[in-house]
């Protein structure tokens, strides 16, 4: 057995349990081992019954002296009643609805019992529903120790999870510890297998501390290492420098209906300065909801397009993509910039007629909007008939080829971790079909361009359905008339025999192989390589005339030293990256989390916004508030009602949303249109709901915090937050930012289940804070970083299951360790296990 074994191979495990485990994403032994407890019950001291009676809670080791089931008269419930006793005393013990206990715990059985004692007027002291564990040869795992408590799901008991993990644990021994020994020694960290054993079933508190330290270190170390690797990797690339066109930018800005805020100016400046470099920008733009990040993005798009490069704008959802398409084309309608929407269901193109040569602001707007097929949009993007493409991530993933993509903007970036960014990087690496950089040394650049032109002509003239020889004849004619020297079917000596023929050798410099087949095959490539070697040429072109979009492959003879990029990443052109997020991550955190990024921050909201009226509503005023909401909706407004997660097992908050929805629908607003939104809906269903809300067909949207962060629904003027005390301040602030976007006065009502003074004071910070950053800092101080983001967004903290961003000491240690390791070379040659670990991490992410 090894740790990749599926849990289904365990003895005595049924499909029902497996299903529940799958809900927790637990499929293999490995998953179990890394399913960490989120807290521990300290049942470590075994008490006597006398002691337990005074302490009221704890663990005892005692014998069953009597046990029987009976039914409770009123509620239809089975009650198991027992008397347990030890040397000191005996105690009545009661369990509800677990009749099997009477057979498991026969009189005379000795067991550990852990739980609380309750006092009842009629029945006296009772041990209520204690966990039990039969005392045997094995060390107890459910009682009599520091007992782990795990995140779980409905009807999967702690006991079941514990037992499974106990079964899995011996296999921890088989994991190779990938953390280099020198690091372990230097930081006094226990081996991985020990840490895993101890995190689940700690021998004592100090071992728990040590293993926590080790496992937190692991996570933080890996993040830092990946960050630094990405940063190094990026340095190897070149990007097309984009000129900061000051005059045109000014012209654009003066024509805006509002003044840019200082922060917008500053951020835009930082970005545009970055774009001028020939190293790829990799920058995060942070700013509150409504702070106007899109405008900054538009300024960078404008400059990119004025330099005749293409830009891609990626939104996290289809709806947002559509919304941004409308916004961006609105602002750029007077510029000679063609803007496309590329989404799964919809493609549109907005074109502006240009007077040729003119790059400046046009006096009269004449933008044409048309629907367009996916295929023809793809073609236009490839031929640079489109300057800006707005879409979802499918844009890059579907392998749309750009002629010269120079800028990629990713909105609401906080959903993506460092791994996703590096995956994105490798996705875009190959999207440019044309060379961009004027000064780059490309072997036989002119000649290959000339040839490419001729190949295109051949295909244009001959179509895609001829035979190889016919294409060759046509090509020969064209070469002749273009005055290019060539040899046709030049014998190539392979393995001592001159029996193979290269299709063409052009000017004794470039070897050309023609194909007419549905796809290139690997062998075509190897054949050309062999030809190149024996002909002692440096460059080969592989041309397949059956290809829909003719794309001759440049193949370099590796035996030649060269500057060219095709085979080595180092000189490939990649686009600049701008990521945008509304999650106000304090700078210190951002540096840990996004160590590979530079940071720009917008920390002010445009002037003249109506202030959102925010109120902490005491429970006595709940009805009144609902009446107010009804009034607002009668006036045409719309409302969000946000629900928190109920418990860790309800990871998506689905239960609470459904409960709330039912309550509102039945008792409070039976006459209104209410819809429900949560993370378990399919994208299509989500779109449908959001569209309905956008069109004001839905009055009230009951939702978890998944409501698309950036969505702009100007008509929604009410936000009710249930269980407000469960949210981080910064998160509340962000939720609040979804209203107050239109002309209407907006209201945010906070309902708290817990009405303590402390809750009230914390929530009050929301009423006074100037911006999200201030709140994020406060949150960090008050509640720790996990809370800033909330469980739902923790996808963004993917690599952090156990470490906290407040573990500043460990963060520092991990950073040092990453530096030490990298100082010995980024290939990690001396650390094959670590190298493999990093590679696996990147791969799993990429596959998702
Ligand atoms: P976010 O940062 O959340 O993406 P948006 O870019 O959607 O914010 O901007 C929110 C609204 O504010 C938009 O309607 C936008 O046109 C407007 N806006 C942007 N900048 C300014 C400004 N400097 N002054 C006034 N309104 C602005
Ligand atoms: Mg936005």
mmCIF file of C-alpha atoms and ligand atoms in Angstrom, residues 293-294 324 411-412 710, ligand 2:
data_model
loop_
_atom_site.group_PDB
_atom_site.id
_atom_site.type_symbol
_atom_site.label_atom_id
_atom_site.label_comp_id
_atom_site.label_asym_id
_atom_site.label_seq_id
_atom_site.Cartn_x
_atom_site.Cartn_y
_atom_site.Cartn_z
ATOM 1 C CA UNK A 293 -9.944 49.939 -11.418
ATOM 2 C CA UNK A 294 -11.578 49.444 -14.775
ATOM 3 C CA UNK A 324 -16.941 45.015 -19.137
ATOM 4 C CA UNK A 411 -9.955 40.979 -13.234
ATOM 5 C CA UNK A 412 -10.673 39.807 -9.695
ATOM 6 C CA UNK A 710 -17.240 43.016 -9.475
HETATM 7 MG MG1 LIG B 2 -14.149 45.745 -11.252
#
